[in-house]
C-alpha atoms as an extended CHARMM CRD file, in Angstrom:
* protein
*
       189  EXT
         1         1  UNK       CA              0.0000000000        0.0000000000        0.0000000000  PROA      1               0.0000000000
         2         2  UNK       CA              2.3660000000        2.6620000000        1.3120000000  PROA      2               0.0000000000
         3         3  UNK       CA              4.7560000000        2.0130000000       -1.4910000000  PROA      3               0.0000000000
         4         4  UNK       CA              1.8270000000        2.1190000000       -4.0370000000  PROA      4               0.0000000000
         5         5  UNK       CA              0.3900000000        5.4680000000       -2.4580000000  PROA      5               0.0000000000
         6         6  UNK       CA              4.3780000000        6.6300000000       -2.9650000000  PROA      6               0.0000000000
         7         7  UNK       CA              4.6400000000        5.6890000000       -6.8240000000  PROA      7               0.0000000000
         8         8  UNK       CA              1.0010000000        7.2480000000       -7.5160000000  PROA      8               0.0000000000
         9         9  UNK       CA              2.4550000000       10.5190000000       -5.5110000000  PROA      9               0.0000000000
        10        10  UNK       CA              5.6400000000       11.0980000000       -6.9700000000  PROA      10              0.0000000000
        11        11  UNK       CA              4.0070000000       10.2020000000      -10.4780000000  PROA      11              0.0000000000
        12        12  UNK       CA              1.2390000000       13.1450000000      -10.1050000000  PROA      12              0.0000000000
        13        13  UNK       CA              4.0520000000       15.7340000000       -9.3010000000  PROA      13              0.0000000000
        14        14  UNK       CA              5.8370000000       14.4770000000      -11.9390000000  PROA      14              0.0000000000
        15        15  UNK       CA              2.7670000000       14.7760000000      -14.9220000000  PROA      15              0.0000000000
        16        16  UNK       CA              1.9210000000       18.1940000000      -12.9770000000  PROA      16              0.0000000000
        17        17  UNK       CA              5.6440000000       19.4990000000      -13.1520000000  PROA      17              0.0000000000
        18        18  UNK       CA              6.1940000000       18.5100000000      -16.9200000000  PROA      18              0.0000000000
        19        19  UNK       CA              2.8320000000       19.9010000000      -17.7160000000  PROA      19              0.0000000000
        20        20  UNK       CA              3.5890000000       23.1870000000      -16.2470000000  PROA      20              0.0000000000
        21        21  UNK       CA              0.6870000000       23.0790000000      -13.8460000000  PROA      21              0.0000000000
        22        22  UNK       CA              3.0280000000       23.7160000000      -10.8630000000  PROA      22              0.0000000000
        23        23  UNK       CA              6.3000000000       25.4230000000      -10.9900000000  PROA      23              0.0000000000
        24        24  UNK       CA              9.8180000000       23.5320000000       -9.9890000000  PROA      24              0.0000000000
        25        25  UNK       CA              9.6660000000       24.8800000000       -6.4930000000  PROA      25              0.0000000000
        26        26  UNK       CA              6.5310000000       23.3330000000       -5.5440000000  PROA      26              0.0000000000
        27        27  UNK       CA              7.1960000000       19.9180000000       -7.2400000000  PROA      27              0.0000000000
        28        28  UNK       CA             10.4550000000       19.6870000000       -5.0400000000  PROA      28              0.0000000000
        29        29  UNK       CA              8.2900000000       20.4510000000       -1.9150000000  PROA      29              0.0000000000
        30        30  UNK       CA              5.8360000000       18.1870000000       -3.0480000000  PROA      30              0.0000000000
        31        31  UNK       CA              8.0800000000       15.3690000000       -3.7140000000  PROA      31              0.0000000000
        32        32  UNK       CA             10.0480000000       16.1210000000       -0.3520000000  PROA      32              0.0000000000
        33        33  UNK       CA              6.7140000000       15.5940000000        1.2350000000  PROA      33              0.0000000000
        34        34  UNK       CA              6.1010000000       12.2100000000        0.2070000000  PROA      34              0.0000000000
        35        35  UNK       CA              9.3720000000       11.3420000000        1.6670000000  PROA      35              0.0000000000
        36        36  UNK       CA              7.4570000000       11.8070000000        5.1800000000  PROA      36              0.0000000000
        37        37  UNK       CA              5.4970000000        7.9330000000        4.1960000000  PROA      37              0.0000000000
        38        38  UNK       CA              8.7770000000        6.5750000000        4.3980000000  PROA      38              0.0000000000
        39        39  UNK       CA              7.7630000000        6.2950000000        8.0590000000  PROA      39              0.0000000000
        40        40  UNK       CA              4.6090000000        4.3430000000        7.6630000000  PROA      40              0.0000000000
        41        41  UNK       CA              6.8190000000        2.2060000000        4.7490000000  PROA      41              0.0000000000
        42        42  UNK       CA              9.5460000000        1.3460000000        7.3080000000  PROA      42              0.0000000000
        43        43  UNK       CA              6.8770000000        0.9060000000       10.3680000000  PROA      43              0.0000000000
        44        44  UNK       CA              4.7700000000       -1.7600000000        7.9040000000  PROA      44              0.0000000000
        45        45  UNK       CA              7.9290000000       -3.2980000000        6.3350000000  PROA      45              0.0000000000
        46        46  UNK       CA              9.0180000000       -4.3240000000       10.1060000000  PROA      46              0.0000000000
        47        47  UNK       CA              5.4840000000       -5.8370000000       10.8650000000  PROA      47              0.0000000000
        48        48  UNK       CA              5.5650000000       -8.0810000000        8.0660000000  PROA      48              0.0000000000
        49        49  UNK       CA              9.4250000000       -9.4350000000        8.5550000000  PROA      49              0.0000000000
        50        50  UNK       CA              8.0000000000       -9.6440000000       12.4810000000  PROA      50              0.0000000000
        51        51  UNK       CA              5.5240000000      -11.3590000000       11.1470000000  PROA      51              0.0000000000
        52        52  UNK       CA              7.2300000000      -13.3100000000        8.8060000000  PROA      52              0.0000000000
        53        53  UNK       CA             10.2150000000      -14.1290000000       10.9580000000  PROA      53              0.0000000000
        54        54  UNK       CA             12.5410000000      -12.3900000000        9.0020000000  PROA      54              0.0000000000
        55        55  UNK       CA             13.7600000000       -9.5090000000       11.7430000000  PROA      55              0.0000000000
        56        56  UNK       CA             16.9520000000       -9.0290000000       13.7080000000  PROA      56              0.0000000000
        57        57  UNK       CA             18.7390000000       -6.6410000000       14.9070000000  PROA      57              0.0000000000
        58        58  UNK       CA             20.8660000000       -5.7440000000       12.3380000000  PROA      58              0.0000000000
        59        59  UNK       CA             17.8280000000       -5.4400000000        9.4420000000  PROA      59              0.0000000000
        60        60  UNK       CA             16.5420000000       -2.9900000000       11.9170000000  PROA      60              0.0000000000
        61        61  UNK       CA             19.1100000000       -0.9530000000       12.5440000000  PROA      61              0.0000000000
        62        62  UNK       CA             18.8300000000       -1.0110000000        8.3700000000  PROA      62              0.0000000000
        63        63  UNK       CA             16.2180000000       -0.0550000000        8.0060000000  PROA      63              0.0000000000
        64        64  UNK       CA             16.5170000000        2.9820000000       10.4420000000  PROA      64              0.0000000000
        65        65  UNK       CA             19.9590000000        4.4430000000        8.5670000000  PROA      65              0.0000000000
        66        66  UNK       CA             18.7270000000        3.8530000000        5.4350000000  PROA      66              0.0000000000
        67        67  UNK       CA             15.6850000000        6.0460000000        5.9770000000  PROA      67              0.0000000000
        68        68  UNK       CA             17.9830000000        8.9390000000        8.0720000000  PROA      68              0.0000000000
        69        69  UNK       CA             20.3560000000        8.6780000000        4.5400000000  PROA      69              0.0000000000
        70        70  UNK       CA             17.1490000000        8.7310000000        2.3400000000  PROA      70              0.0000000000
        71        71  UNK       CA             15.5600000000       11.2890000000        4.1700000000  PROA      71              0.0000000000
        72        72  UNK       CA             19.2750000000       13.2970000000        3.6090000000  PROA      72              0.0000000000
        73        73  UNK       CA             18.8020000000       12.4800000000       -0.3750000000  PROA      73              0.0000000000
        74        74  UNK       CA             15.3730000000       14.4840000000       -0.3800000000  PROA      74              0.0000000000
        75        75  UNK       CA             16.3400000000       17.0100000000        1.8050000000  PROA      75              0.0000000000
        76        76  UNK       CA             19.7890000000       17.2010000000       -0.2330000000  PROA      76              0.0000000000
        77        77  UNK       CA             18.5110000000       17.5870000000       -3.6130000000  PROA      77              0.0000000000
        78        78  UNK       CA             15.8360000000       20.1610000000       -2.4020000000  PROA      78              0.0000000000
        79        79  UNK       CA             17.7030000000       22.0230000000       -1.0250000000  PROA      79              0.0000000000
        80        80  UNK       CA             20.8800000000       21.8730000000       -3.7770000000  PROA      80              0.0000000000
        81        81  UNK       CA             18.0230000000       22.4650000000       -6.4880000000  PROA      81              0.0000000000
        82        82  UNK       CA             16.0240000000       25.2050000000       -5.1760000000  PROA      82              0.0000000000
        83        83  UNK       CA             19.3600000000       27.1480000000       -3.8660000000  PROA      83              0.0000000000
        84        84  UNK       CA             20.5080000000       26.9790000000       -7.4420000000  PROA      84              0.0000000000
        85        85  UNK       CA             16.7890000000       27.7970000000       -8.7450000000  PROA      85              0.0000000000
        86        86  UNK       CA             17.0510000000       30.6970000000       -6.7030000000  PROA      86              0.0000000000
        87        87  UNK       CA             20.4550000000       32.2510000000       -6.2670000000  PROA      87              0.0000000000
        88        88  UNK       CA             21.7350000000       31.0380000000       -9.8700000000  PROA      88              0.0000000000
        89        89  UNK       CA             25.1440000000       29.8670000000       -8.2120000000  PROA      89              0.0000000000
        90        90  UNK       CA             28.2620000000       28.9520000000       -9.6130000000  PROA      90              0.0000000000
        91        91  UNK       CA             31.5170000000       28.0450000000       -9.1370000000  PROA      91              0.0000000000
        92        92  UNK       CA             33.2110000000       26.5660000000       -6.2630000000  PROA      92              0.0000000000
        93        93  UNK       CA             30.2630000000       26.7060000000       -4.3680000000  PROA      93              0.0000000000
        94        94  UNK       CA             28.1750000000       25.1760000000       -7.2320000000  PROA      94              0.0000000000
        95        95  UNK       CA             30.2460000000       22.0080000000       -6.6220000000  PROA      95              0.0000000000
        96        96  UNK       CA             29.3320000000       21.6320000000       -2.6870000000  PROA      96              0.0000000000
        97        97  UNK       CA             25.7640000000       22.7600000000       -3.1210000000  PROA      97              0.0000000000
        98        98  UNK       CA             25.8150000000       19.5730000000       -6.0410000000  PROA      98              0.0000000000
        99        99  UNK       CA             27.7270000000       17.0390000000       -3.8390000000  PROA      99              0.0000000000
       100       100  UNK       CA             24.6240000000       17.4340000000       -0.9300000000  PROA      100             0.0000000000
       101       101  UNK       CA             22.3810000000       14.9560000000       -2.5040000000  PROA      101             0.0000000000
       102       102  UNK       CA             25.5900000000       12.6080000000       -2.7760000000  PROA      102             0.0000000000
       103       103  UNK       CA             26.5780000000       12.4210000000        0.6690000000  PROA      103             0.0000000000
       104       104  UNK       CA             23.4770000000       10.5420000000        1.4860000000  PROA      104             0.0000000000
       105       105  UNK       CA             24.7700000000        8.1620000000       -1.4440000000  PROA      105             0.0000000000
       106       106  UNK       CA             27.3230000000        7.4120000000       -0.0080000000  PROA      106             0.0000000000
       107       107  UNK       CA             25.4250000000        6.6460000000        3.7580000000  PROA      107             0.0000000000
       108       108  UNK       CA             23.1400000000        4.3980000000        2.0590000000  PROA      108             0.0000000000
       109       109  UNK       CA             26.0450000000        2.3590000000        1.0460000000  PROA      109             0.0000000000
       110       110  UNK       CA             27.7220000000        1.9610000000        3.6170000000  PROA      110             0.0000000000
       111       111  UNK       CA             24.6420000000        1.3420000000        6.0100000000  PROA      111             0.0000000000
       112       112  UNK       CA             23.9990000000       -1.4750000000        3.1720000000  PROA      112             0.0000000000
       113       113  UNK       CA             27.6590000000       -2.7300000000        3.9280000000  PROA      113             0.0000000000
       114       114  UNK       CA             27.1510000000       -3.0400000000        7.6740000000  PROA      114             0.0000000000
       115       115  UNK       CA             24.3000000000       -4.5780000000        7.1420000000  PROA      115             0.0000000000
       116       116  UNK       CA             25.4920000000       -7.2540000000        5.1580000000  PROA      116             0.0000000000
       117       117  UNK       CA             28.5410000000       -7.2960000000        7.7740000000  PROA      117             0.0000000000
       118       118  UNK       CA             26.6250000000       -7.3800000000       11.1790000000  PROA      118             0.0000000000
       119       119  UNK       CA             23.5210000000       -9.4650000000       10.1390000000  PROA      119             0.0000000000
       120       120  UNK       CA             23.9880000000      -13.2280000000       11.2460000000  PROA      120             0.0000000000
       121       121  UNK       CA             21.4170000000      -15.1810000000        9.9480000000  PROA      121             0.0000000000
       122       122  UNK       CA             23.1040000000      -16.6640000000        7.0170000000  PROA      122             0.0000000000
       123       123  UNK       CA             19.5910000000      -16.6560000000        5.0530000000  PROA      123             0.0000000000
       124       124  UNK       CA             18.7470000000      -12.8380000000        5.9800000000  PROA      124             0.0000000000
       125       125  UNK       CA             21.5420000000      -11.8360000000        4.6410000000  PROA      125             0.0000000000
       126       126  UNK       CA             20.8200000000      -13.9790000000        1.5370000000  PROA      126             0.0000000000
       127       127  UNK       CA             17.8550000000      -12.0990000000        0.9660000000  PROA      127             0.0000000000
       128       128  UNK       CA             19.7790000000       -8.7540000000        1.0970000000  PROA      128             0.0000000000
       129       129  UNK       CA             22.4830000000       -9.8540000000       -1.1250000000  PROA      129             0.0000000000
       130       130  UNK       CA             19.9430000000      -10.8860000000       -3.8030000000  PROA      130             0.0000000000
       131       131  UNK       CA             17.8850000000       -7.8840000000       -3.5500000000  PROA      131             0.0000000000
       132       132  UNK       CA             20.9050000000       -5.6650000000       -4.0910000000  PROA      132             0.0000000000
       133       133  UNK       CA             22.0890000000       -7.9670000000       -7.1740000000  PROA      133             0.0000000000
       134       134  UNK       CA             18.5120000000       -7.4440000000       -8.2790000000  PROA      134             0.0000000000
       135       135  UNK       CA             18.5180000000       -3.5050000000       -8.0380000000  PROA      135             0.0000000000
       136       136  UNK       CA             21.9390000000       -4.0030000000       -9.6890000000  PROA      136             0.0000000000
       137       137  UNK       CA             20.6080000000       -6.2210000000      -12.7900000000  PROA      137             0.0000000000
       138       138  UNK       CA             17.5580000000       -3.4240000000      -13.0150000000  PROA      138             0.0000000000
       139       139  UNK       CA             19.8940000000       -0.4770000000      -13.1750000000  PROA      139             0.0000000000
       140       140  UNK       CA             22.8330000000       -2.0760000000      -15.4880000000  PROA      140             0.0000000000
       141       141  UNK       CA             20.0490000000       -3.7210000000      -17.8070000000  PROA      141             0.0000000000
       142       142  UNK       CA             18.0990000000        0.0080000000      -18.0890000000  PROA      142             0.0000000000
       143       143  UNK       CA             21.2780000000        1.6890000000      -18.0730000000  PROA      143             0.0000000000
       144       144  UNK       CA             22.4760000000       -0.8610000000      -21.1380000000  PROA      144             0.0000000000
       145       145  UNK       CA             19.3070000000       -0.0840000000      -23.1520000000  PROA      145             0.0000000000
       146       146  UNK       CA             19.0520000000        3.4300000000      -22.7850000000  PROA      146             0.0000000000
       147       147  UNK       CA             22.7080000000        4.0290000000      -23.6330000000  PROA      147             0.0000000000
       148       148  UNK       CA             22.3250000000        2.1480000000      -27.0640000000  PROA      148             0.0000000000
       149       149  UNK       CA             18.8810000000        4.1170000000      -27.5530000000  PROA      149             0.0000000000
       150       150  UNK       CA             20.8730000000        7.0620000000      -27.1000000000  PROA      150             0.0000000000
       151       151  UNK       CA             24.0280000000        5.9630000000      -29.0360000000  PROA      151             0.0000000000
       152       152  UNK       CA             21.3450000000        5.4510000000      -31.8940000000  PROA      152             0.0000000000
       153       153  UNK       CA             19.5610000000        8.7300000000      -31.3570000000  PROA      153             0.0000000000
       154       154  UNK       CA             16.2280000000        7.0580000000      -30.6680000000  PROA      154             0.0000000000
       155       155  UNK       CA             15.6580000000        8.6980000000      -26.8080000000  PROA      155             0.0000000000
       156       156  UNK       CA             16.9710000000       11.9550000000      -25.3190000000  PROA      156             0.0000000000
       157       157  UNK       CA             19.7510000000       11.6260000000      -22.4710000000  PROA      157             0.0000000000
       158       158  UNK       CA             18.9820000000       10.4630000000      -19.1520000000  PROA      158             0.0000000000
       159       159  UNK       CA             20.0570000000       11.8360000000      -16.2040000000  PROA      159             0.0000000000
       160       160  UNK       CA             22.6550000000        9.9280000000      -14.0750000000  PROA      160             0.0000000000
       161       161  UNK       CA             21.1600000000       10.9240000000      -10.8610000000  PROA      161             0.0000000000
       162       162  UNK       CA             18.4700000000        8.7760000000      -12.1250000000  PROA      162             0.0000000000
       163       163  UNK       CA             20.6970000000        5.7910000000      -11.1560000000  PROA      163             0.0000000000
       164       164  UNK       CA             20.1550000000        5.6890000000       -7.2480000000  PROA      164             0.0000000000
       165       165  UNK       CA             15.8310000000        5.2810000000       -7.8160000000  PROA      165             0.0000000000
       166       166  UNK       CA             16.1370000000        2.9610000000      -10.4640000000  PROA      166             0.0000000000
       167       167  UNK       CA             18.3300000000        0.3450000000       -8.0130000000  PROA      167             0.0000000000
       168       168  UNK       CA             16.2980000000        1.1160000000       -5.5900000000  PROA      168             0.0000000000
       169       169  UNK       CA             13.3740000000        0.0600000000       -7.3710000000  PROA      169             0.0000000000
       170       170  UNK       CA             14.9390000000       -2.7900000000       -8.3870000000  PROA      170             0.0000000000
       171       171  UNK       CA             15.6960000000       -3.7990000000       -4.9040000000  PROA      171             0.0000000000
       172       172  UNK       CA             12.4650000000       -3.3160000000       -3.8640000000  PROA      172             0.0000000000
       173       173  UNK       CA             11.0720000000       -5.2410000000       -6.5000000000  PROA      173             0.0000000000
       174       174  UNK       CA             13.1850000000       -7.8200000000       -5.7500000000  PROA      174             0.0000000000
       175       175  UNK       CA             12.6900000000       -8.1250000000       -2.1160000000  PROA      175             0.0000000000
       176       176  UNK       CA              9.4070000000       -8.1850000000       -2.7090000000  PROA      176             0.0000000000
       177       177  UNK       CA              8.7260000000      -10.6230000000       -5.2830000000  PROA      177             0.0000000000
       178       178  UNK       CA             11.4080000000      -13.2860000000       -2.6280000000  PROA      178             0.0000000000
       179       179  UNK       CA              9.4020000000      -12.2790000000       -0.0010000000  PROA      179             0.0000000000
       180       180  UNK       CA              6.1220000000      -13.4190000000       -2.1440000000  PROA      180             0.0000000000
       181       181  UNK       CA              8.2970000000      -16.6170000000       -2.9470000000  PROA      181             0.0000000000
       182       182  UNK       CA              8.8690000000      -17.9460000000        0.0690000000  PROA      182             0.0000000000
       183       183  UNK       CA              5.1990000000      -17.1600000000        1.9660000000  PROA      183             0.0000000000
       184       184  UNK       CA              3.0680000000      -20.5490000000        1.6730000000  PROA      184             0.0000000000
       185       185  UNK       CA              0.2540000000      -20.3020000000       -0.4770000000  PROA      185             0.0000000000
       186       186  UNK       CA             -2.8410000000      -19.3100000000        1.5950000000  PROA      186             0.0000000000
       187       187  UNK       CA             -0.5600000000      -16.2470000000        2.8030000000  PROA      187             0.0000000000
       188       188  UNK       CA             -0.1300000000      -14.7950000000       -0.1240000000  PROA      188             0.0000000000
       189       189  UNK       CA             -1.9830000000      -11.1880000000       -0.7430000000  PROA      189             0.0000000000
């Protein structure tokens, strides 16, 4: 649900912002805003691995610094866009205002590293392994194709920030469709 409600929000800003309807400014607050369901996304994803046996310490503690470093993405690229919306910087200080949504980047990974390092259940940390080759497979196999659409003039470019949601998605996806796997048949929704 909460991830659903998060794709149909972030897809509405989107059509609004490329339509015009609302100005760059307000799609950035908008889309900031949805970050706030990553709460209710974290709270249900830790029900159902309760639920499904699938918990530990170490996929908490996860969960919890991946949110504080996706949390620092949003508010990153906010801020860097709408400071160079506004002020029109450049230079030297165009460079540190661009590195703020990267920082993050580089939490996420290494709260991904611990992870895999601290978790102890050998099949746990399976799961994570596989749903990070998964978000990897996603983003090199869309990454592939649009390069050779490009190469061949058929698309325009993509951005490169673009990267981190794609293997994201992918790792979602991923967990998600392991997740559906393994549940036994009458638990399956």
């Amino acid at each position: 649900f909460w991830i659903g409600l998060i794709a149909a929000l972030v897809a509405a800003v989107a059509v609004l912002a490329v339509s015009e309807a609302i100005n760059s400014t307000t799609a950035i607050i908008l889309m900031a805003g949805t970050g706030g369901l990553l709460f209710p996304l974290m709270r249900s994803g830790e029900r159902c691995e309760e639920r499904s046996g699938s918990s530990s310490p170490a996929i908490r503690r996860y969960n919890r610094g991946m949110l504080a470093a996706s949390l620092a993405y949003i508010l990153g690229m906010g801020i860097a866009v709408l400071l160079t919306n506004a002020m029109g910087l450049e230079g030297n200080i165009l460079w540190l205002i661009a590195f703020l949504p990267v920082a993050p980047i580089f939490a996420m990974i290494w709260v991904m590293t611990r992870y895999i390092i601290d978790e102890e259940d050998e099949y746990l940390r399976h799961l994570a392994v596989m749903a990070n080759m998964g978000g990897l497979a996603l983003l090199m196999g869309l990454a592939s194709l649009w390069g050779f659409f490009e190469e061949f003039e058929l698309v325009s470019h993509a951005p490169g920030w673009l990267s981190v949601p794609v293997w994201a998605v992918g790792m979602g996806l991923t967990r998600w469709w392991m997740t559906r796997s393994i549940r036994p048949e009458g638990d399956k929704q």
